[in-house]
mmCIF file of C-alpha atoms in Angstrom:
data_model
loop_
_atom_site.group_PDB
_atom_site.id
_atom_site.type_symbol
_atom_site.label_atom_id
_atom_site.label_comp_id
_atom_site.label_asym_id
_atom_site.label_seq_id
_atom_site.Cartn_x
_atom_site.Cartn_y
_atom_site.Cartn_z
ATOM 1 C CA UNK A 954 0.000 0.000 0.000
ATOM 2 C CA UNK A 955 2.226 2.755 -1.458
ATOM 3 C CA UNK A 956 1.796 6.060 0.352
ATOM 4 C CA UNK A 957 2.334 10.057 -1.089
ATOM 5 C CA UNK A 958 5.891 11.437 -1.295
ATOM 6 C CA UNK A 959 4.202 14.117 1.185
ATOM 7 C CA UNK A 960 2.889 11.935 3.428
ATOM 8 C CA UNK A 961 4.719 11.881 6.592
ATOM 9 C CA UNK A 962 2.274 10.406 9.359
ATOM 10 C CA UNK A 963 2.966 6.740 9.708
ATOM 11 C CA UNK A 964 0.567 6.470 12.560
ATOM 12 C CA UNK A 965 -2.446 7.678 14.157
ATOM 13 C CA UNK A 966 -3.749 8.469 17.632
ATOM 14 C CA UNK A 967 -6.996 7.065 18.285
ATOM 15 C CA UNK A 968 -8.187 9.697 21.287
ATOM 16 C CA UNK A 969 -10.883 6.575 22.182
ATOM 17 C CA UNK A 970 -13.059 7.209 25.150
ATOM 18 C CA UNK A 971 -11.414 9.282 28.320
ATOM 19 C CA UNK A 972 -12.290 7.626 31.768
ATOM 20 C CA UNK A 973 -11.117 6.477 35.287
ATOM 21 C CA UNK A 974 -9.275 3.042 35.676
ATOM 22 C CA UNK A 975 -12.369 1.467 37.560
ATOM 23 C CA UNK A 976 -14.615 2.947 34.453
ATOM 24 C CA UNK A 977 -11.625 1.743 32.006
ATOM 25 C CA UNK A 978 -11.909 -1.845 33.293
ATOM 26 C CA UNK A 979 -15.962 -1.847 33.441
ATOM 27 C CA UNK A 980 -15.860 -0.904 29.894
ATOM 28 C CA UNK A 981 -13.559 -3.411 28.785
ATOM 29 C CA UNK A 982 -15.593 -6.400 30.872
ATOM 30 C CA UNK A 983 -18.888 -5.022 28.961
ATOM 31 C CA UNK A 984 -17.865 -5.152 25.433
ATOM 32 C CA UNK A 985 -15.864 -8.073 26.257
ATOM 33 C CA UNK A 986 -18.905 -9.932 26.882
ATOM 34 C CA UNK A 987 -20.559 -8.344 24.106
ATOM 35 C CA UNK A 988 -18.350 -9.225 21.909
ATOM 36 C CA UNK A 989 -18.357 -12.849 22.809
ATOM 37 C CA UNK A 990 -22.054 -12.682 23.105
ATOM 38 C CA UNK A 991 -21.761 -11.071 19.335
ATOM 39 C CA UNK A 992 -19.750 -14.327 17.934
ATOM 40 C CA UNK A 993 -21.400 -17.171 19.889
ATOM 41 C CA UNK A 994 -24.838 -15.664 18.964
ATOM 42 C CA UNK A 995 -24.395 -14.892 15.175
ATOM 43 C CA UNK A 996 -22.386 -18.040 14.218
ATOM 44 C CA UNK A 997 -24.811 -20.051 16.578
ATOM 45 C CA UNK A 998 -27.522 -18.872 14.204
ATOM 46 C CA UNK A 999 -25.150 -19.427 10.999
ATOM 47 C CA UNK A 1000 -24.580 -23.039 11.405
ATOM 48 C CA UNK A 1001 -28.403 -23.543 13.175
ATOM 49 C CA UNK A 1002 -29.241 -22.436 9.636
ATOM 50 C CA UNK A 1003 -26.606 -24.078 7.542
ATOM 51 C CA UNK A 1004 -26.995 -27.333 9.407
ATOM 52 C CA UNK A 1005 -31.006 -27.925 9.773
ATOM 53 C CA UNK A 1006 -33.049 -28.872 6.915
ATOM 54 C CA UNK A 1007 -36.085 -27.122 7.546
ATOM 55 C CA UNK A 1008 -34.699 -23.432 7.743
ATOM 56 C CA UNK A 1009 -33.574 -23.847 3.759
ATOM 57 C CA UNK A 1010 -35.604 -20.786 2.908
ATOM 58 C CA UNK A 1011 -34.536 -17.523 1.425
ATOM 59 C CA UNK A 1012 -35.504 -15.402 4.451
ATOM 60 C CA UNK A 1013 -32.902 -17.591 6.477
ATOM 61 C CA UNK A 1014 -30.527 -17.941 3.676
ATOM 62 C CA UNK A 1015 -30.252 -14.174 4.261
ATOM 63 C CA UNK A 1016 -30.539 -14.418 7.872
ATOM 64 C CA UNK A 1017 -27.866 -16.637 8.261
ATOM 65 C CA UNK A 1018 -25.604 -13.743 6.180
ATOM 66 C CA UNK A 1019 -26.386 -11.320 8.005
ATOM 67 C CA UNK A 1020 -24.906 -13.018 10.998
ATOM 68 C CA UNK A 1021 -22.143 -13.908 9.158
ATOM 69 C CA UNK A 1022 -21.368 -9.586 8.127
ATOM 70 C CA UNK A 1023 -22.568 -8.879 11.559
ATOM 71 C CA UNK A 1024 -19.311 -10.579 13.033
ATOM 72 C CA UNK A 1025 -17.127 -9.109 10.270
ATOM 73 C CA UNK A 1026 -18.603 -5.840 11.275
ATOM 74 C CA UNK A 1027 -17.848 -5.761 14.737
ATOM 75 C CA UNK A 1028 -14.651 -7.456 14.527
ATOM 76 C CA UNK A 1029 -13.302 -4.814 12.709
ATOM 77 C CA UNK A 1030 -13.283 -2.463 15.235
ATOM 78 C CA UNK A 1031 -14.614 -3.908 18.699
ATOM 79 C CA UNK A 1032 -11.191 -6.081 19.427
ATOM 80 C CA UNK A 1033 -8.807 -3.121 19.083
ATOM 81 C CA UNK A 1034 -11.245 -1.050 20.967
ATOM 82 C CA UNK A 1035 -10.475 -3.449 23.402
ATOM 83 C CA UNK A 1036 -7.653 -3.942 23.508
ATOM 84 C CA UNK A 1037 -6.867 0.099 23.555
ATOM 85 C CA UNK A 1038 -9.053 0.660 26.482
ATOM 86 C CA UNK A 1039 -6.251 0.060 29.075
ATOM 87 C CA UNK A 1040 -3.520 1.979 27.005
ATOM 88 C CA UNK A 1041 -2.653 5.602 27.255
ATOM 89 C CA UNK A 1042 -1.718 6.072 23.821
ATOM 90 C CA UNK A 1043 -3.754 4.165 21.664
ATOM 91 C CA UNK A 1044 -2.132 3.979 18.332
ATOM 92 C CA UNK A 1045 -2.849 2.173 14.822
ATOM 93 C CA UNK A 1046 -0.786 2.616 11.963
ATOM 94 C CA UNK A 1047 -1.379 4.356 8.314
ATOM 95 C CA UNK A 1048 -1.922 0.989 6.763
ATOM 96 C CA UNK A 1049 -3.941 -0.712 9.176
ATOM 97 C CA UNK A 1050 -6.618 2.412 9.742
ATOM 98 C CA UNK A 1051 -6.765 2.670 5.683
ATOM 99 C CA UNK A 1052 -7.607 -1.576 5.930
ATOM 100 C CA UNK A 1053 -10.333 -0.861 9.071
ATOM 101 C CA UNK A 1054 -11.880 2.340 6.946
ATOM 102 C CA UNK A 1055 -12.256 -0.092 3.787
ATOM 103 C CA UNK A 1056 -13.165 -3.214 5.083
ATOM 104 C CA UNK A 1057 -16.288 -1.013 7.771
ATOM 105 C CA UNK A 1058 -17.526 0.196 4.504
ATOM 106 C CA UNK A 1059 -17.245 -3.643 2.442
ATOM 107 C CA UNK A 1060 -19.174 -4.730 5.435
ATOM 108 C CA UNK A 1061 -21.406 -1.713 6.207
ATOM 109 C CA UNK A 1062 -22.410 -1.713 2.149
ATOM 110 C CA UNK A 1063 -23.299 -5.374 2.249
ATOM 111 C CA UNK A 1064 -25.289 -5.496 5.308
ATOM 112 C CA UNK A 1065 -27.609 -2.165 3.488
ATOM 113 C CA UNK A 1066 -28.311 -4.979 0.721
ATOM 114 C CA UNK A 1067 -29.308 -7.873 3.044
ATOM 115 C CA UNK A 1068 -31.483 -5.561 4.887
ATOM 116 C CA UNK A 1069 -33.360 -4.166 1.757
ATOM 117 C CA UNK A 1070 -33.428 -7.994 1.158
ATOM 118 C CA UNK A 1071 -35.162 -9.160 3.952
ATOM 119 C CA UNK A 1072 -37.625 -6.337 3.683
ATOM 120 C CA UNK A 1073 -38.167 -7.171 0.432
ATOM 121 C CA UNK A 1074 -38.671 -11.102 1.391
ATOM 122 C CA UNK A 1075 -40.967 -10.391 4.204
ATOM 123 C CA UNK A 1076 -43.124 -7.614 1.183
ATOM 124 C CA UNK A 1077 -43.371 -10.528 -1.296
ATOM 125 C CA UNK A 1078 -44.376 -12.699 1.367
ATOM 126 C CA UNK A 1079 -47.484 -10.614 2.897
ATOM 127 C CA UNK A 1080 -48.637 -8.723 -0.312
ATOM 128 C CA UNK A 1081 -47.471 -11.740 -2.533
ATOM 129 C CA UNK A 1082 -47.875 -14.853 -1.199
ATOM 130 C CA UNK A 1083 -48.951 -16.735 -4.357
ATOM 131 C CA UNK A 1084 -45.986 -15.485 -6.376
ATOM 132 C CA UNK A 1085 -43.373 -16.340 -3.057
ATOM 133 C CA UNK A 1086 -42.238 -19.432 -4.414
ATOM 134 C CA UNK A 1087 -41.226 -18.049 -7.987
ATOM 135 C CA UNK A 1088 -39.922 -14.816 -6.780
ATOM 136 C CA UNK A 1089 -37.911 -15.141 -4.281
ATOM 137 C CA UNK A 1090 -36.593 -18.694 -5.645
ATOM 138 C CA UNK A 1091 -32.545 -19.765 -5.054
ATOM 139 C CA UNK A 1092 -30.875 -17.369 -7.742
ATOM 140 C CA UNK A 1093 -32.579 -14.317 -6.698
ATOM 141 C CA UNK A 1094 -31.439 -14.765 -3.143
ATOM 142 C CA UNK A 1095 -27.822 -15.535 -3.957
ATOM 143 C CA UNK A 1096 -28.037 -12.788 -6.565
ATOM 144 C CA UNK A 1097 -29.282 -10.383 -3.168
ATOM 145 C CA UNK A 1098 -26.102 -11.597 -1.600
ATOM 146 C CA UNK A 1099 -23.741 -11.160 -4.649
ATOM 147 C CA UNK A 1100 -24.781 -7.775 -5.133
ATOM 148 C CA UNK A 1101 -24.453 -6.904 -1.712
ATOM 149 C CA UNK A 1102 -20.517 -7.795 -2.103
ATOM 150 C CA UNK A 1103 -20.350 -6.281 -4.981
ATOM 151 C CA UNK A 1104 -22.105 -3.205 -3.964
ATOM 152 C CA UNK A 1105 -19.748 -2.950 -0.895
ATOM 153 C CA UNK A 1106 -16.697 -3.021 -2.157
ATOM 154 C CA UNK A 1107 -17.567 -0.615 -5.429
ATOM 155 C CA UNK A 1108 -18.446 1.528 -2.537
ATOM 156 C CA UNK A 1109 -15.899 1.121 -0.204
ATOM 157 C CA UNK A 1110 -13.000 0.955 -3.433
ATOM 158 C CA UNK A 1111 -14.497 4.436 -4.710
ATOM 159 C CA UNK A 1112 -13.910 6.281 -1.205
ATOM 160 C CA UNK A 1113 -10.507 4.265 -0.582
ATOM 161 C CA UNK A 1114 -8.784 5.895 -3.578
ATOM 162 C CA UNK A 1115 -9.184 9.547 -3.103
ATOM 163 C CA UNK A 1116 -8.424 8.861 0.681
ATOM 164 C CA UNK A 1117 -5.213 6.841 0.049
ATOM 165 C CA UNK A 1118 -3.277 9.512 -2.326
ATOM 166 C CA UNK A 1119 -4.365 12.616 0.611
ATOM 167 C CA UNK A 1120 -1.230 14.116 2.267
ATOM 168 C CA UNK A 1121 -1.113 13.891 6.274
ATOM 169 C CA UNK A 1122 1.941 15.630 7.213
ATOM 170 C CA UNK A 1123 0.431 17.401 10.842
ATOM 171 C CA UNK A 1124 -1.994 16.610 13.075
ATOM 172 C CA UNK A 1125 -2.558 12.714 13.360
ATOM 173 C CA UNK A 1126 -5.074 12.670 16.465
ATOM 174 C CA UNK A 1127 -8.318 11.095 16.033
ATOM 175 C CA UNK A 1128 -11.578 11.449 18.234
ATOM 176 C CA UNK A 1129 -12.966 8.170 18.723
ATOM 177 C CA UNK A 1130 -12.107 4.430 19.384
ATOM 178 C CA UNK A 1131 -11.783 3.557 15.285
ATOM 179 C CA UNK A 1132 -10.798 5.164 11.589
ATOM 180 C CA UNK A 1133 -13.593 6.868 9.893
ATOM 181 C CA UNK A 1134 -13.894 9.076 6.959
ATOM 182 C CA UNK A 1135 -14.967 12.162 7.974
ATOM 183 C CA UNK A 1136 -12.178 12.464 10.881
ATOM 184 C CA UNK A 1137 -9.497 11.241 8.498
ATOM 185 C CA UNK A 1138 -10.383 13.420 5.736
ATOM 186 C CA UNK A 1139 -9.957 16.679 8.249
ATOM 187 C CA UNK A 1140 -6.416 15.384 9.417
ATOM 188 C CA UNK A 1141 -5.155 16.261 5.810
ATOM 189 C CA UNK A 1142 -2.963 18.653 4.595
ATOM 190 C CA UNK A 1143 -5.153 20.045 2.076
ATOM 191 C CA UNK A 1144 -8.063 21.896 1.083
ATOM 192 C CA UNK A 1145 -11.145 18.862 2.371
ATOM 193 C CA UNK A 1146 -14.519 20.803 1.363
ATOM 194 C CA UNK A 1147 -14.199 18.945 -2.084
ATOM 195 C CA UNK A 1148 -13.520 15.751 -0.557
ATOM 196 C CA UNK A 1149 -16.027 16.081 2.102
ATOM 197 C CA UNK A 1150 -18.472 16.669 -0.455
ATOM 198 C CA UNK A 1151 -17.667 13.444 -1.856
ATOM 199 C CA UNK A 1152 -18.212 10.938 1.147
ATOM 200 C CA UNK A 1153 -21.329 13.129 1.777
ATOM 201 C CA UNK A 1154 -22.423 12.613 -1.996
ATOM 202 C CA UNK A 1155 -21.417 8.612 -1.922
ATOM 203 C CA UNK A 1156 -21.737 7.246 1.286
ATOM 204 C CA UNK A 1157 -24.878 9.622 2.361
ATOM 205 C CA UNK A 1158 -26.360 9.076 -0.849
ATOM 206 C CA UNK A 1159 -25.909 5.382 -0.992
ATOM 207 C CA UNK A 1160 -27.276 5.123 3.093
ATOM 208 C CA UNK A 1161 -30.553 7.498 1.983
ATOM 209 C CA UNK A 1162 -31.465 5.239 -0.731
ATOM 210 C CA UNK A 1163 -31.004 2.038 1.221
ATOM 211 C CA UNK A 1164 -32.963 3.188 4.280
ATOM 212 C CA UNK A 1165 -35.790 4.947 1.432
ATOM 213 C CA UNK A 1166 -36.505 1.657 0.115
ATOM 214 C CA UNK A 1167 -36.291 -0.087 3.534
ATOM 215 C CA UNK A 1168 -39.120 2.512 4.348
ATOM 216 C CA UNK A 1169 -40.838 1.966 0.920
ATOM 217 C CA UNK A 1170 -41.366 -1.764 1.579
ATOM 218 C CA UNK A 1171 -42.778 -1.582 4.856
ATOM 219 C CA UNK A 1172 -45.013 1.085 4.154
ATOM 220 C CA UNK A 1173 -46.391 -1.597 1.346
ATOM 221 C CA UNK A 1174 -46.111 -4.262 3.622
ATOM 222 C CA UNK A 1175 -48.952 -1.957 6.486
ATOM 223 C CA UNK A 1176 -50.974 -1.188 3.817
ATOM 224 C CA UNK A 1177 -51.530 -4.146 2.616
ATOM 225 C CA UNK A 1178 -51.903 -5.751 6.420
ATOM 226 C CA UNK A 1179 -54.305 -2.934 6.700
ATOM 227 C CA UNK A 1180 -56.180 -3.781 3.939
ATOM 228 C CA UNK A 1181 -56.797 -7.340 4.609
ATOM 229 C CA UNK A 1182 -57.644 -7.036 7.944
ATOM 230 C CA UNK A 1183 -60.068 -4.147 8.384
ATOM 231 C CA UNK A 1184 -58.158 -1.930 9.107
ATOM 232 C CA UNK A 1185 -56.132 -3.334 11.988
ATOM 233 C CA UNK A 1186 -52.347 -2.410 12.212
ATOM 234 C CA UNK A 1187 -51.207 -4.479 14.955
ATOM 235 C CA UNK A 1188 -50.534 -7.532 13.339
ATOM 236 C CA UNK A 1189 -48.581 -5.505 10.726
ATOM 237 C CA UNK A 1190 -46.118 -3.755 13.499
ATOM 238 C CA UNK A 1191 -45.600 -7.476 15.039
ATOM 239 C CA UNK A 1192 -44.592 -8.819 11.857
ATOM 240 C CA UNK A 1193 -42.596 -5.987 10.934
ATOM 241 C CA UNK A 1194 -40.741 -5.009 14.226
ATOM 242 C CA UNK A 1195 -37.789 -6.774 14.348
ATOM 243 C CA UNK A 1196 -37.280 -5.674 10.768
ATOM 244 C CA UNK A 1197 -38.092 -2.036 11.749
ATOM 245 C CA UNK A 1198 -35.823 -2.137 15.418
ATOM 246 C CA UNK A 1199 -32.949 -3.327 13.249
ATOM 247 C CA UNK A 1200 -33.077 -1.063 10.262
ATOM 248 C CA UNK A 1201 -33.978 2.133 12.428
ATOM 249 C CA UNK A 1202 -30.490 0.977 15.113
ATOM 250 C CA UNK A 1203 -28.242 0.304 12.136
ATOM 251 C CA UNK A 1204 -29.353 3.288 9.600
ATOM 252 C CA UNK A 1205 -29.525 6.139 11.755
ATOM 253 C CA UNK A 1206 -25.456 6.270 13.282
ATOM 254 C CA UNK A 1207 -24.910 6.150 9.355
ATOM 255 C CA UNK A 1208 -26.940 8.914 8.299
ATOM 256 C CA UNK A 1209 -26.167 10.992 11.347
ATOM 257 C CA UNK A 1210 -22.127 10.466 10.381
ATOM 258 C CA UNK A 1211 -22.719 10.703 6.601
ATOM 259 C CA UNK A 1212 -25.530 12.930 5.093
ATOM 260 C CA UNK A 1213 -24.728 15.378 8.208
ATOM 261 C CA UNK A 1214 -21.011 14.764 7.126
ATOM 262 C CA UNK A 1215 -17.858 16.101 9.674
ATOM 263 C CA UNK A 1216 -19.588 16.790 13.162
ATOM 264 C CA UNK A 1217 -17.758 19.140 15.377
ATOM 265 C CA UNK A 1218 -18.941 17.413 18.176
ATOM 266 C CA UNK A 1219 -17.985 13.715 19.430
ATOM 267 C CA UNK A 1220 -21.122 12.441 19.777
ATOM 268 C CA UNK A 1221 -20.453 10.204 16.340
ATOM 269 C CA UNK A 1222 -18.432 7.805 18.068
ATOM 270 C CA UNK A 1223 -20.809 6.788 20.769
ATOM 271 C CA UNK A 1224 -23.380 6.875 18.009
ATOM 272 C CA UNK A 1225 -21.824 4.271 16.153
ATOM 273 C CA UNK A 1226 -21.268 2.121 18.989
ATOM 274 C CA UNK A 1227 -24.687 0.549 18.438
ATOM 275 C CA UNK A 1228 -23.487 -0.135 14.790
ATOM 276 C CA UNK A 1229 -20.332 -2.266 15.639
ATOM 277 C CA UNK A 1230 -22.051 -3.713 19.237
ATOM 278 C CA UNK A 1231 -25.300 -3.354 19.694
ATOM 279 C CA UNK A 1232 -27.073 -4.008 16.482
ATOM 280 C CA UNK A 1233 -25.059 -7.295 16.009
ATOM 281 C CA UNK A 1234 -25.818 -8.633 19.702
ATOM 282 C CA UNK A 1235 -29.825 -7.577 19.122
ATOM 283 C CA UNK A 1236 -30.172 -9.416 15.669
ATOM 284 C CA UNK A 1237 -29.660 -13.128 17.048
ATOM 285 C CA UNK A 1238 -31.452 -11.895 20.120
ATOM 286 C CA UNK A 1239 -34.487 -10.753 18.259
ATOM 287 C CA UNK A 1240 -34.570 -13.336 15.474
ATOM 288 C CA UNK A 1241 -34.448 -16.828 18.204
ATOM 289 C CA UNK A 1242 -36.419 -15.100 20.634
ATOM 290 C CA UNK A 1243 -39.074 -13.862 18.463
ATOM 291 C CA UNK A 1244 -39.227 -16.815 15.919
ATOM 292 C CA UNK A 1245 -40.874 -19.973 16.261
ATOM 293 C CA UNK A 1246 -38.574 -21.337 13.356
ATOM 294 C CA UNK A 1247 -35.785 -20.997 15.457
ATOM 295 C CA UNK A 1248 -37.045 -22.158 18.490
ATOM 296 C CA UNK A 1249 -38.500 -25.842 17.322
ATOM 297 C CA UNK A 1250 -34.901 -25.958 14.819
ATOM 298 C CA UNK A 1251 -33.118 -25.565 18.572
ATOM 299 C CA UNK A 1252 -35.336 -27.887 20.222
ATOM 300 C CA UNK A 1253 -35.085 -30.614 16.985
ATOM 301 C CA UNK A 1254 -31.199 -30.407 17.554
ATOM 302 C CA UNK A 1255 -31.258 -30.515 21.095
ATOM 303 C CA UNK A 1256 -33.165 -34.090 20.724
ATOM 304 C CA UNK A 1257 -30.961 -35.343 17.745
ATOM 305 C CA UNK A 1258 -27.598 -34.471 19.556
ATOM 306 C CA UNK A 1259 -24.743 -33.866 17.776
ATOM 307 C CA UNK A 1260 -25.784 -35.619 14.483
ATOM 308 C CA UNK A 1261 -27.618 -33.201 11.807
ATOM 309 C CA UNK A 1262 -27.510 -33.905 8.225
ATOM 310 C CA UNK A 1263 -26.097 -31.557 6.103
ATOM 311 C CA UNK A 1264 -28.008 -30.678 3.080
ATOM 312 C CA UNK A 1265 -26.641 -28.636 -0.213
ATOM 313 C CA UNK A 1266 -28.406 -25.057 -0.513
ATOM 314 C CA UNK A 1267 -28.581 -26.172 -4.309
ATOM 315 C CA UNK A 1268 -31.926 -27.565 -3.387
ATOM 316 C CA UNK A 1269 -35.288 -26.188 -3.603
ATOM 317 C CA UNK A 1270 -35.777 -23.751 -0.605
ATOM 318 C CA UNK A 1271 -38.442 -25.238 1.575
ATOM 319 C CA UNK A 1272 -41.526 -22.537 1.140
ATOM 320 C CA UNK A 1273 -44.254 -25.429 1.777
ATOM 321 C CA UNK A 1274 -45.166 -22.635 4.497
ATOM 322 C CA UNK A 1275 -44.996 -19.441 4.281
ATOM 323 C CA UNK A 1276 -45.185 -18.073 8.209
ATOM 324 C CA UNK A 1277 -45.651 -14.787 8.587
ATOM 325 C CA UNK A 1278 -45.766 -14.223 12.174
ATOM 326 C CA UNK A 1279 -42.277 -15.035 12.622
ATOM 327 C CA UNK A 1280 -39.770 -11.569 12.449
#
């Protein structure tokens, strides 16, 4: 990763979060546990899906992805975090905060998809149920996934080389606990209205859309609920409220950081907080707790022990059923 000639900053200080040695040491038992409760919970629900027959359906098919970016997500930034608590200086080099900026905005772009996926699996399966079958059949759900990828790293490529070629020759301190955009981009040693314009243009632009047609499809999804059942919304909200906690906890740290680019303030860095902990330890929470799915796949392993046969997602996704009280 070749740097400017006029780039002299081989490192950066990551200011993190100031507190007393009894706070420091609460902290780092919290999102310690957290973080453990973030991997056991989302790869729990990866191989629960992977493993058991009867979840081969798109909705977890996209599930069990979104556990699987949820622990990419937070493992990008919650070890160090960490690990940095305790220290006085908490440093990270040039290369590694480029790697933790690109690889939070891979992840961050591909869990926008999966969302707008399940939204749109939960829409065809309320206001479409006939059609659930043929729409949302094998190849448009790895094609969901695919795109995701694709759309992440387009994204996260696009913003990583302007960023790379910027000259940091002063200041290298950083307000919060991980790299970001924004607080990068002001650390250069040039003019950064243009380039601010930029990550607002991109990343706000690309976060607006996603959470519009996240929006969009529920706002279907209640009128149709609404529709069929005289007029009665509650059913709609208890389908739809896992979907809606999650979207609302993940999109709005990303809007407030990116279509309100460069705060002043550090209120940012709690913000996004629930992105990299919270949001990942509440999605297995809310989708085995909530689900009956989940619950009788737990209880049918618990009785078969350790032996579950593996079956190949090349076969037809089991949509005998289509429950909609479940999310």
């Amino acid at each position: 990763m070749d740097r400017p000639n006029d780039s002299v900053v081989s490192e950066f200080v990551l200011l993190g979060f100031f507190s007393s040695w009894e706070t420091t040491l609460f902290l780092m038992l919290i999102f310690s546990l957290l973080y453990l409760g973030i991997i056991l919970g989302n790869l729990f629900i990866l191989f629960l899906v992977i493993l058991d027959s009867h979840l081969h359906s798109p909705m977890y098919f996209l599930l069990a992805n979104l556990s699987l970016i949820d622990v990419g997500l937070s493992s990008t930034t919650v070890p160090k975090m960490i690990t940095d608590l305790p220290n006085k200086y908490k440093i990270i080099s040039f290369k590694s905060c480029m790697t933790q900026i690109c690889f939070i905005h891979i992840m961050g772009g591909v869990e926008m998809v999966l969302l707008i996926a399940m939204a749109f699996d939960r829409y065809t399966a309320i206001c479409k149920p006939l059609h659930y079958s043929n729409i949302m059949n094998p190849k448009i759900c790895i094609s969901f996934v695919i795109t995701g990828w694709v759309a992440g790293v387009i994204h996260a490529l696009s913003q990583f080389a302007f960023i790379i070629n910027l000259p940091f020759c002063g200041p290298n301190k950083i307000d919060s606990f991980y790299c970001d955009l924004p607080r990068i981009i002001k650390l250069a040693c040039t003019d950064g209205a243009k380039f601010e314009f930029i990550v607002a243009a991109k990343s706000g632009f690309m976060t607006l859309g996603a959470f519009f047609l996240l929006i969009l499809s529920y706002i279907f999804i209640l009128v149709t609920v609404w529709k069929c059942s005289s007029g009665d919304l509650s059913k709609a909200f208890v389908i739809l409220s896992a979907h809606i906690t999650v979207g609302v906890l993940f999109f709005t740290p990303c809007m407030f950081l990116y279509v309100w680019p460069f705060p002043r303030s550090s209120v940012d860095k709690y913000l996004f907080i629930v992105d990299f902990v919270i949001t990942p330890i509440l999605n297995p929470s809310i989708y085995t707790l909530r689900n009956k799915d989940i619950k009788v796949a737990i209880k049918r392993l618990n009785k078969e022990g350790h032996y579950v046969r593996f079956c190949d997602y090349s076969c037809v996704w089991n949509s005998k059923t289509i429950h909609l009280s479940v999310l």
